[in-house]
mmCIF file of N, CA, C and O in Angstrom:
data_model
loop_
_atom_site.group_PDB
_atom_site.id
_atom_site.type_symbol
_atom_site.label_atom_id
_atom_site.label_comp_id
_atom_site.label_asym_id
_atom_site.label_seq_id
_atom_site.Cartn_x
_atom_site.Cartn_y
_atom_site.Cartn_z
ATOM 1 N N UNK A 9 95.287 102.398 111.958
ATOM 2 C CA UNK A 9 94.062 102.013 111.314
ATOM 3 C C UNK A 9 93.757 100.584 111.749
ATOM 4 O O UNK A 9 94.642 99.743 111.798
ATOM 5 N N UNK A 10 92.504 100.325 112.090
ATOM 6 C CA UNK A 10 92.055 99.015 112.557
ATOM 7 C C UNK A 10 90.845 98.576 111.746
ATOM 8 O O UNK A 10 89.996 99.402 111.419
ATOM 9 N N UNK A 11 90.750 97.279 111.445
ATOM 10 C CA UNK A 11 89.557 96.747 110.802
ATOM 11 C C UNK A 11 89.383 95.290 111.171
ATOM 12 O O UNK A 11 90.337 94.611 111.526
ATOM 13 N N UNK A 12 88.147 94.820 111.094
ATOM 14 C CA UNK A 12 87.852 93.409 111.356
ATOM 15 C C UNK A 12 86.482 93.097 110.773
ATOM 16 O O UNK A 12 85.487 93.699 111.165
ATOM 17 N N UNK A 13 86.434 92.168 109.850
ATOM 18 C CA UNK A 13 85.183 91.787 109.195
ATOM 19 C C UNK A 13 84.270 91.052 110.176
ATOM 20 O O UNK A 13 84.724 90.232 110.964
ATOM 21 N N UNK A 14 82.981 91.363 110.127
ATOM 22 C CA UNK A 14 81.991 90.730 110.994
ATOM 23 C C UNK A 14 80.754 90.366 110.178
ATOM 24 O O UNK A 14 80.312 91.140 109.334
ATOM 25 N N UNK A 15 80.204 89.201 110.447
ATOM 26 C CA UNK A 15 78.956 88.771 109.836
ATOM 27 C C UNK A 15 77.824 89.243 110.739
ATOM 28 O O UNK A 15 77.708 88.801 111.885
ATOM 29 N N UNK A 16 77.009 90.173 110.245
ATOM 30 C CA UNK A 16 75.968 90.800 111.055
ATOM 31 C C UNK A 16 74.604 90.660 110.399
ATOM 32 O O UNK A 16 74.500 90.515 109.181
ATOM 33 N N UNK A 17 73.534 90.729 111.194
ATOM 34 C CA UNK A 17 72.191 90.703 110.611
ATOM 35 C C UNK A 17 71.983 91.910 109.697
ATOM 36 O O UNK A 17 72.420 93.019 110.000
ATOM 37 N N UNK A 18 71.318 91.683 108.566
ATOM 38 C CA UNK A 18 71.022 92.759 107.624
ATOM 39 C C UNK A 18 69.701 93.397 108.021
ATOM 40 O O UNK A 18 68.634 92.880 107.708
ATOM 41 N N UNK A 19 69.778 94.504 108.717
ATOM 42 C CA UNK A 19 68.558 95.180 109.169
ATOM 43 C C UNK A 19 68.027 96.159 108.122
ATOM 44 O O UNK A 19 66.980 96.752 108.310
ATOM 45 N N UNK A 20 68.764 96.315 107.007
ATOM 46 C CA UNK A 20 68.331 97.249 105.977
ATOM 47 C C UNK A 20 67.606 96.560 104.833
ATOM 48 O O UNK A 20 66.979 97.211 104.021
ATOM 49 N N UNK A 21 67.698 95.234 104.749
ATOM 50 C CA UNK A 21 67.112 94.503 103.634
ATOM 51 C C UNK A 21 65.761 93.911 103.963
ATOM 52 O O UNK A 21 65.279 93.958 105.096
ATOM 53 N N UNK A 22 65.143 93.311 102.962
ATOM 54 C CA UNK A 22 63.833 92.700 103.111
ATOM 55 C C UNK A 22 63.942 91.294 103.692
ATOM 56 O O UNK A 22 63.135 90.875 104.503
ATOM 57 N N UNK A 23 64.998 90.542 103.293
ATOM 58 C CA UNK A 23 65.096 89.147 103.698
ATOM 59 C C UNK A 23 65.651 88.949 105.106
ATOM 60 O O UNK A 23 65.569 87.872 105.655
ATOM 61 N N UNK A 24 66.212 89.966 105.716
ATOM 62 C CA UNK A 24 66.735 89.919 107.081
ATOM 63 C C UNK A 24 67.789 88.828 107.250
ATOM 64 O O UNK A 24 67.886 88.197 108.292
ATOM 65 N N UNK A 25 68.598 88.577 106.229
ATOM 66 C CA UNK A 25 69.688 87.606 106.305
ATOM 67 C C UNK A 25 70.901 88.226 106.974
ATOM 68 O O UNK A 25 70.812 89.225 107.685
ATOM 69 N N UNK A 26 72.046 87.630 106.740
ATOM 70 C CA UNK A 26 73.304 88.129 107.304
ATOM 71 C C UNK A 26 74.142 88.762 106.192
ATOM 72 O O UNK A 26 74.109 88.325 105.056
ATOM 73 N N UNK A 27 74.878 89.809 106.537
ATOM 74 C CA UNK A 27 75.781 90.473 105.602
ATOM 75 C C UNK A 27 77.156 90.614 106.251
ATOM 76 O O UNK A 27 77.278 90.702 107.469
ATOM 77 N N UNK A 28 78.178 90.625 105.415
ATOM 78 C CA UNK A 28 79.542 90.803 105.884
ATOM 79 C C UNK A 28 79.833 92.296 105.930
ATOM 80 O O UNK A 28 79.761 92.990 104.914
ATOM 81 N N UNK A 29 80.144 92.804 107.104
ATOM 82 C CA UNK A 29 80.448 94.224 107.289
ATOM 83 C C UNK A 29 81.868 94.382 107.786
ATOM 84 O O UNK A 29 82.428 93.488 108.411
ATOM 85 N N UNK A 30 82.464 95.537 107.517
ATOM 86 C CA UNK A 30 83.851 95.787 107.870
ATOM 87 C C UNK A 30 83.967 97.085 108.674
ATOM 88 O O UNK A 30 84.104 98.165 108.087
ATOM 89 N N UNK A 31 83.921 97.001 110.013
ATOM 90 C CA UNK A 31 84.161 98.208 110.810
ATOM 91 C C UNK A 31 85.604 98.680 110.616
ATOM 92 O O UNK A 31 86.538 97.884 110.682
ATOM 93 N N UNK A 32 85.775 99.965 110.347
ATOM 94 C CA UNK A 32 87.105 100.549 110.145
ATOM 95 C C UNK A 32 87.268 101.713 111.115
ATOM 96 O O UNK A 32 86.442 102.627 111.138
ATOM 97 N N UNK A 33 88.321 101.644 111.918
ATOM 98 C CA UNK A 33 88.610 102.689 112.891
ATOM 99 C C UNK A 33 90.001 103.242 112.652
ATOM 100 O O UNK A 33 90.865 102.559 112.103
ATOM 101 N N UNK A 34 90.224 104.471 113.108
ATOM 102 C CA UNK A 34 91.547 105.067 113.021
ATOM 103 C C UNK A 34 91.853 105.693 114.375
ATOM 104 O O UNK A 34 90.977 106.284 115.005
ATOM 105 N N UNK A 35 93.074 105.512 114.831
ATOM 106 C CA UNK A 35 93.507 106.048 116.123
ATOM 107 C C UNK A 35 94.551 107.126 115.900
ATOM 108 O O UNK A 35 95.399 107.022 115.017
ATOM 109 N N UNK A 36 94.507 108.140 116.758
ATOM 110 C CA UNK A 36 95.437 109.258 116.657
ATOM 111 C C UNK A 36 96.642 109.038 117.561
ATOM 112 O O UNK A 36 96.496 108.643 118.716
ATOM 113 N N UNK A 37 97.833 109.306 117.041
ATOM 114 C CA UNK A 37 99.034 109.280 117.872
ATOM 115 C C UNK A 37 99.157 110.554 118.698
ATOM 116 O O UNK A 37 99.855 110.583 119.692
ATOM 117 N N UNK A 38 98.457 111.602 118.281
ATOM 118 C CA UNK A 38 98.554 112.895 118.957
ATOM 119 C C UNK A 38 97.814 112.876 120.289
ATOM 120 O O UNK A 38 98.376 113.200 121.329
ATOM 121 N N UNK A 39 96.533 112.491 120.267
ATOM 122 C CA UNK A 39 95.738 112.544 121.499
ATOM 123 C C UNK A 39 95.181 111.190 121.929
ATOM 124 O O UNK A 39 94.507 111.090 122.941
ATOM 125 N N UNK A 40 95.437 110.132 121.148
ATOM 126 C CA UNK A 40 94.980 108.800 121.522
ATOM 127 C C UNK A 40 93.519 108.508 121.238
ATOM 128 O O UNK A 40 93.041 107.422 121.545
ATOM 129 N N UNK A 41 92.799 109.451 120.660
ATOM 130 C CA UNK A 41 91.393 109.239 120.340
ATOM 131 C C UNK A 41 91.233 108.251 119.197
ATOM 132 O O UNK A 41 92.096 108.144 118.329
ATOM 133 N N UNK A 42 90.111 107.546 119.197
ATOM 134 C CA UNK A 42 89.783 106.605 118.129
ATOM 135 C C UNK A 42 88.489 107.056 117.475
ATOM 136 O O UNK A 42 87.537 107.426 118.145
ATOM 137 N N UNK A 43 88.454 107.012 116.143
ATOM 138 C CA UNK A 43 87.296 107.448 115.363
ATOM 139 C C UNK A 43 86.812 106.290 114.502
ATOM 140 O O UNK A 43 87.610 105.647 113.825
ATOM 141 N N UNK A 44 85.526 106.005 114.556
ATOM 142 C CA UNK A 44 84.919 105.021 113.666
ATOM 143 C C UNK A 44 84.674 105.702 112.326
ATOM 144 O O UNK A 44 83.874 106.636 112.228
ATOM 145 N N UNK A 45 85.382 105.246 111.292
ATOM 146 C CA UNK A 45 85.225 105.849 109.971
ATOM 147 C C UNK A 45 83.980 105.341 109.266
ATOM 148 O O UNK A 45 83.365 106.064 108.497
ATOM 149 N N UNK A 46 83.606 104.101 109.506
ATOM 150 C CA UNK A 46 82.415 103.543 108.875
ATOM 151 C C UNK A 46 82.361 102.037 109.040
ATOM 152 O O UNK A 46 83.308 101.411 109.508
ATOM 153 N N UNK A 47 81.224 101.474 108.635
ATOM 154 C CA UNK A 47 81.010 100.025 108.695
ATOM 155 C C UNK A 47 80.370 99.597 107.377
ATOM 156 O O UNK A 47 79.205 99.221 107.319
ATOM 157 N N UNK A 48 81.149 99.634 106.291
ATOM 158 C CA UNK A 48 80.574 99.310 104.975
ATOM 159 C C UNK A 48 80.275 97.823 104.821
ATOM 160 O O UNK A 48 80.904 96.973 105.446
ATOM 161 N N UNK A 49 79.308 97.542 103.974
ATOM 162 C CA UNK A 49 79.006 96.163 103.610
ATOM 163 C C UNK A 49 80.000 95.727 102.538
ATOM 164 O O UNK A 49 80.291 96.470 101.608
ATOM 165 N N UNK A 50 80.542 94.523 102.677
ATOM 166 C CA UNK A 50 81.488 94.004 101.696
ATOM 167 C C UNK A 50 80.755 93.255 100.599
ATOM 168 O O UNK A 50 79.838 92.485 100.872
ATOM 169 N N UNK A 51 81.179 93.473 99.363
ATOM 170 C CA UNK A 51 80.557 92.780 98.236
ATOM 171 C C UNK A 51 81.035 91.337 98.141
ATOM 172 O O UNK A 51 80.353 90.493 97.572
ATOM 173 N N UNK A 52 82.230 91.051 98.680
ATOM 174 C CA UNK A 52 82.753 89.685 98.739
ATOM 175 C C UNK A 52 83.708 89.604 99.919
ATOM 176 O O UNK A 52 84.050 90.612 100.527
ATOM 177 N N UNK A 53 84.173 88.397 100.220
ATOM 178 C CA UNK A 53 85.099 88.214 101.338
ATOM 179 C C UNK A 53 86.557 88.264 100.901
ATOM 180 O O UNK A 53 87.439 87.855 101.633
ATOM 181 N N UNK A 54 86.827 88.802 99.729
ATOM 182 C CA UNK A 54 88.192 88.860 99.216
ATOM 183 C C UNK A 54 88.973 90.006 99.857
ATOM 184 O O UNK A 54 88.405 90.966 100.359
ATOM 185 N N UNK A 55 90.297 89.880 99.810
ATOM 186 C CA UNK A 55 91.154 90.939 100.307
ATOM 187 C C UNK A 55 90.998 92.217 99.512
ATOM 188 O O UNK A 55 91.054 93.319 100.059
ATOM 189 N N UNK A 56 90.762 92.069 98.213
ATOM 190 C CA UNK A 56 90.587 93.251 97.365
ATOM 191 C C UNK A 56 89.339 94.035 97.764
ATOM 192 O O UNK A 56 89.378 95.267 97.867
ATOM 193 N N UNK A 57 88.229 93.346 98.011
ATOM 194 C CA UNK A 57 86.985 94.021 98.399
ATOM 195 C C UNK A 57 87.152 94.766 99.720
ATOM 196 O O UNK A 57 86.691 95.905 99.870
ATOM 197 N N UNK A 58 87.824 94.149 100.675
ATOM 198 C CA UNK A 58 88.060 94.798 101.962
ATOM 199 C C UNK A 58 88.992 95.995 101.808
ATOM 200 O O UNK A 58 88.769 97.048 102.409
ATOM 201 N N UNK A 59 90.039 95.857 100.986
ATOM 202 C CA UNK A 59 90.972 96.960 100.759
ATOM 203 C C UNK A 59 90.275 98.148 100.119
ATOM 204 O O UNK A 59 90.510 99.295 100.497
ATOM 205 N N UNK A 60 89.405 97.883 99.160
ATOM 206 C CA UNK A 60 88.648 98.965 98.505
ATOM 207 C C UNK A 60 87.761 99.670 99.529
ATOM 208 O O UNK A 60 87.699 100.902 99.563
ATOM 209 N N UNK A 61 87.107 98.907 100.394
ATOM 210 C CA UNK A 61 86.232 99.502 101.413
ATOM 211 C C UNK A 61 87.037 100.370 102.385
ATOM 212 O O UNK A 61 86.630 101.494 102.712
ATOM 213 N N UNK A 62 88.187 99.864 102.844
ATOM 214 C CA UNK A 62 89.041 100.626 103.769
ATOM 215 C C UNK A 62 89.554 101.887 103.081
ATOM 216 O O UNK A 62 89.483 102.992 103.639
ATOM 217 N N UNK A 63 90.054 101.751 101.879
ATOM 218 C CA UNK A 63 90.608 102.898 101.158
ATOM 219 C C UNK A 63 89.548 103.953 100.866
ATOM 220 O O UNK A 63 89.815 105.152 100.989
ATOM 221 N N UNK A 64 88.343 103.529 100.504
ATOM 222 C CA UNK A 64 87.258 104.487 100.264
ATOM 223 C C UNK A 64 86.969 105.314 101.515
ATOM 224 O O UNK A 64 86.768 106.526 101.432
ATOM 225 N N UNK A 65 86.961 104.655 102.673
ATOM 226 C CA UNK A 65 86.711 105.384 103.918
ATOM 227 C C UNK A 65 87.864 106.322 104.264
ATOM 228 O O UNK A 65 87.636 107.453 104.708
ATOM 229 N N UNK A 66 89.097 105.874 104.049
ATOM 230 C CA UNK A 66 90.250 106.748 104.311
ATOM 231 C C UNK A 66 90.212 107.988 103.431
ATOM 232 O O UNK A 66 90.496 109.102 103.889
ATOM 233 N N UNK A 67 89.858 107.809 102.172
ATOM 234 C CA UNK A 67 89.760 108.959 101.255
ATOM 235 C C UNK A 67 88.590 109.859 101.627
ATOM 236 O O UNK A 67 88.708 111.084 101.557
ATOM 237 N N UNK A 68 87.465 109.254 102.003
ATOM 238 C CA UNK A 68 86.298 110.039 102.401
ATOM 239 C C UNK A 68 86.615 110.958 103.575
ATOM 240 O O UNK A 68 86.216 112.120 103.595
ATOM 241 N N UNK A 69 87.362 110.441 104.546
ATOM 242 C CA UNK A 69 87.733 111.211 105.731
ATOM 243 C C UNK A 69 89.052 111.975 105.535
ATOM 244 O O UNK A 69 89.526 112.636 106.460
ATOM 245 N N UNK A 70 89.633 111.898 104.342
ATOM 246 C CA UNK A 70 90.866 112.604 103.975
ATOM 247 C C UNK A 70 92.009 112.324 104.957
ATOM 248 O O UNK A 70 92.727 113.222 105.379
ATOM 249 N N UNK A 71 92.169 111.042 105.307
ATOM 250 C CA UNK A 71 93.243 110.690 106.243
ATOM 251 C C UNK A 71 94.164 109.611 105.688
ATOM 252 O O UNK A 71 95.011 109.097 106.422
ATOM 253 N N UNK A 72 94.044 109.274 104.411
ATOM 254 C CA UNK A 72 94.872 108.221 103.835
ATOM 255 C C UNK A 72 96.366 108.560 103.856
ATOM 256 O O UNK A 72 97.189 107.682 103.964
ATOM 257 N N UNK A 73 96.727 109.822 103.794
ATOM 258 C CA UNK A 73 98.135 110.212 103.803
ATOM 259 C C UNK A 73 98.754 110.120 105.198
ATOM 260 O O UNK A 73 99.975 110.111 105.336
ATOM 261 N N UNK A 74 97.928 110.023 106.237
ATOM 262 C CA UNK A 74 98.425 110.037 107.610
ATOM 263 C C UNK A 74 98.562 108.647 108.223
ATOM 264 O O UNK A 74 99.065 108.505 109.324
ATOM 265 N N UNK A 75 98.115 107.624 107.528
ATOM 266 C CA UNK A 75 98.147 106.264 108.060
ATOM 267 C C UNK A 75 99.584 105.746 108.070
ATOM 268 O O UNK A 75 100.287 105.831 107.069
ATOM 269 N N UNK A 76 100.008 105.213 109.228
ATOM 270 C CA UNK A 76 101.364 104.674 109.332
ATOM 271 C C UNK A 76 101.383 103.206 109.760
ATOM 272 O O UNK A 76 102.406 102.547 109.642
ATOM 273 N N UNK A 77 100.253 102.687 110.264
ATOM 274 C CA UNK A 77 100.234 101.305 110.739
ATOM 275 C C UNK A 77 98.846 100.707 110.589
ATOM 276 O O UNK A 77 97.851 101.424 110.492
ATOM 277 N N UNK A 78 98.806 99.361 110.581
ATOM 278 C CA UNK A 78 97.552 98.624 110.449
ATOM 279 C C UNK A 78 97.421 97.653 111.619
ATOM 280 O O UNK A 78 98.411 97.126 112.101
ATOM 281 N N UNK A 79 96.185 97.399 112.037
ATOM 282 C CA UNK A 79 95.904 96.431 113.085
ATOM 283 C C UNK A 79 94.728 95.576 112.608
ATOM 284 O O UNK A 79 93.672 96.113 112.269
ATOM 285 N N UNK A 80 94.917 94.239 112.588
ATOM 286 C CA UNK A 80 93.903 93.353 112.029
ATOM 287 C C UNK A 80 94.159 91.937 112.515
ATOM 288 O O UNK A 80 95.230 91.648 113.069
ATOM 289 N N UNK A 81 93.212 91.035 112.296
ATOM 290 C CA UNK A 81 93.461 89.630 112.602
ATOM 291 C C UNK A 81 94.256 89.010 111.451
ATOM 292 O O UNK A 81 94.392 89.593 110.387
ATOM 293 N N UNK A 82 94.790 87.822 111.671
ATOM 294 C CA UNK A 82 95.724 87.251 110.705
ATOM 295 C C UNK A 82 95.075 86.261 109.742
ATOM 296 O O UNK A 82 95.646 85.238 109.417
ATOM 297 N N UNK A 83 93.902 86.581 109.263
ATOM 298 C CA UNK A 83 93.292 85.742 108.240
ATOM 299 C C UNK A 83 94.010 85.961 106.911
ATOM 300 O O UNK A 83 94.637 86.996 106.682
ATOM 301 N N UNK A 84 93.899 84.984 106.033
ATOM 302 C CA UNK A 84 94.587 85.062 104.739
ATOM 303 C C UNK A 84 94.128 86.256 103.912
ATOM 304 O O UNK A 84 94.915 86.836 103.166
ATOM 305 N N UNK A 85 92.866 86.649 104.033
ATOM 306 C CA UNK A 85 92.375 87.790 103.249
ATOM 307 C C UNK A 85 93.046 89.091 103.676
ATOM 308 O O UNK A 85 93.095 90.047 102.908
ATOM 309 N N UNK A 86 93.577 89.149 104.885
ATOM 310 C CA UNK A 86 94.299 90.332 105.347
ATOM 311 C C UNK A 86 95.787 90.255 105.040
ATOM 312 O O UNK A 86 96.390 91.233 104.622
ATOM 313 N N UNK A 87 96.389 89.092 105.257
ATOM 314 C CA UNK A 87 97.840 88.988 105.214
ATOM 315 C C UNK A 87 98.397 88.329 103.970
ATOM 316 O O UNK A 87 99.602 88.362 103.758
ATOM 317 N N UNK A 88 97.592 87.719 103.173
ATOM 318 C CA UNK A 88 98.074 86.980 102.011
ATOM 319 C C UNK A 88 98.719 87.860 100.957
ATOM 320 O O UNK A 88 98.727 89.082 101.046
ATOM 321 N N UNK A 89 99.247 87.192 99.936
ATOM 322 C CA UNK A 89 99.923 87.898 98.842
ATOM 323 C C UNK A 89 99.007 88.913 98.170
ATOM 324 O O UNK A 89 99.459 89.959 97.711
ATOM 325 N N UNK A 90 97.735 88.597 98.092
ATOM 326 C CA UNK A 90 96.755 89.527 97.510
ATOM 327 C C UNK A 90 95.768 89.985 98.589
ATOM 328 O O UNK A 90 94.614 90.262 98.314
ATOM 329 N N UNK A 91 96.247 90.089 99.815
ATOM 330 C CA UNK A 91 95.408 90.490 100.938
ATOM 331 C C UNK A 91 95.255 91.997 101.053
ATOM 332 O O UNK A 91 95.827 92.770 100.271
ATOM 333 N N UNK A 92 94.513 92.394 102.043
ATOM 334 C CA UNK A 92 94.228 93.809 102.283
ATOM 335 C C UNK A 92 95.522 94.612 102.440
ATOM 336 O O UNK A 92 95.660 95.692 101.869
ATOM 337 N N UNK A 93 96.474 94.071 103.205
ATOM 338 C CA UNK A 93 97.736 94.791 103.452
ATOM 339 C C UNK A 93 98.448 95.163 102.163
ATOM 340 O O UNK A 93 98.860 96.301 101.982
ATOM 341 N N UNK A 94 98.599 94.199 101.291
ATOM 342 C CA UNK A 94 99.289 94.444 100.016
ATOM 343 C C UNK A 94 98.571 95.499 99.195
ATOM 344 O O UNK A 94 99.197 96.407 98.641
ATOM 345 N N UNK A 95 97.259 95.381 99.109
ATOM 346 C CA UNK A 95 96.482 96.347 98.325
ATOM 347 C C UNK A 95 96.595 97.758 98.917
ATOM 348 O O UNK A 95 96.748 98.729 98.178
ATOM 349 N N UNK A 96 96.515 97.870 100.246
ATOM 350 C CA UNK A 96 96.568 99.189 100.874
ATOM 351 C C UNK A 96 97.941 99.838 100.709
ATOM 352 O O UNK A 96 98.020 101.029 100.420
ATOM 353 N N UNK A 97 99.006 99.073 100.902
ATOM 354 C CA UNK A 97 100.344 99.647 100.730
ATOM 355 C C UNK A 97 100.545 100.146 99.305
ATOM 356 O O UNK A 97 101.132 101.208 99.095
ATOM 357 N N UNK A 98 100.047 99.410 98.339
ATOM 358 C CA UNK A 98 100.154 99.839 96.945
ATOM 359 C C UNK A 98 99.342 101.108 96.704
ATOM 360 O O UNK A 98 99.815 102.059 96.079
ATOM 361 N N UNK A 99 98.117 101.140 97.220
ATOM 362 C CA UNK A 99 97.231 102.286 96.995
ATOM 363 C C UNK A 99 97.710 103.538 97.727
ATOM 364 O O UNK A 99 97.609 104.648 97.192
ATOM 365 N N UNK A 100 98.244 103.378 98.928
ATOM 366 C CA UNK A 100 98.693 104.526 99.719
ATOM 367 C C UNK A 100 100.087 104.983 99.293
ATOM 368 O O UNK A 100 100.492 106.102 99.561
ATOM 369 N N UNK A 101 100.824 104.106 98.618
ATOM 370 C CA UNK A 101 102.157 104.408 98.076
ATOM 371 C C UNK A 101 103.240 104.565 99.133
ATOM 372 O O UNK A 101 104.208 105.313 98.924
ATOM 373 N N UNK A 102 103.069 103.917 100.277
ATOM 374 C CA UNK A 102 104.164 103.825 101.246
ATOM 375 C C UNK A 102 103.947 102.601 102.131
ATOM 376 O O UNK A 102 102.847 102.091 102.251
ATOM 377 N N UNK A 103 105.046 102.135 102.720
ATOM 378 C CA UNK A 103 104.977 100.949 103.577
ATOM 379 C C UNK A 103 104.238 101.274 104.875
ATOM 380 O O UNK A 103 104.339 102.378 105.402
ATOM 381 N N UNK A 104 103.499 100.292 105.357
ATOM 382 C CA UNK A 104 102.758 100.430 106.608
ATOM 383 C C UNK A 104 103.239 99.376 107.600
ATOM 384 O O UNK A 104 103.598 98.280 107.212
ATOM 385 N N UNK A 105 103.245 99.731 108.869
ATOM 386 C CA UNK A 105 103.600 98.758 109.900
ATOM 387 C C UNK A 105 102.466 97.816 110.145
ATOM 388 O O UNK A 105 101.323 98.163 110.067
#
């Protein structure tokens, strides 16, 4: 599973400002294919908000039980004590690489 937050233009709103989006991809160990699960808008830049967005997409695509590893940049919101990694491992109920 891969994710990386990006600040992108809001083409869906009236004010045309910038919004924080989180592209989430998953790669298969079987055939090496990569699938874009979604690019949700984040309500905040916290690790919890990103973890909820990632987990929602994993559940939507029914692949949360198959995730074995994570790939991300090393910002505090991903790696910190209350970062995305911690939240995802707790929610998925197993350790991730």
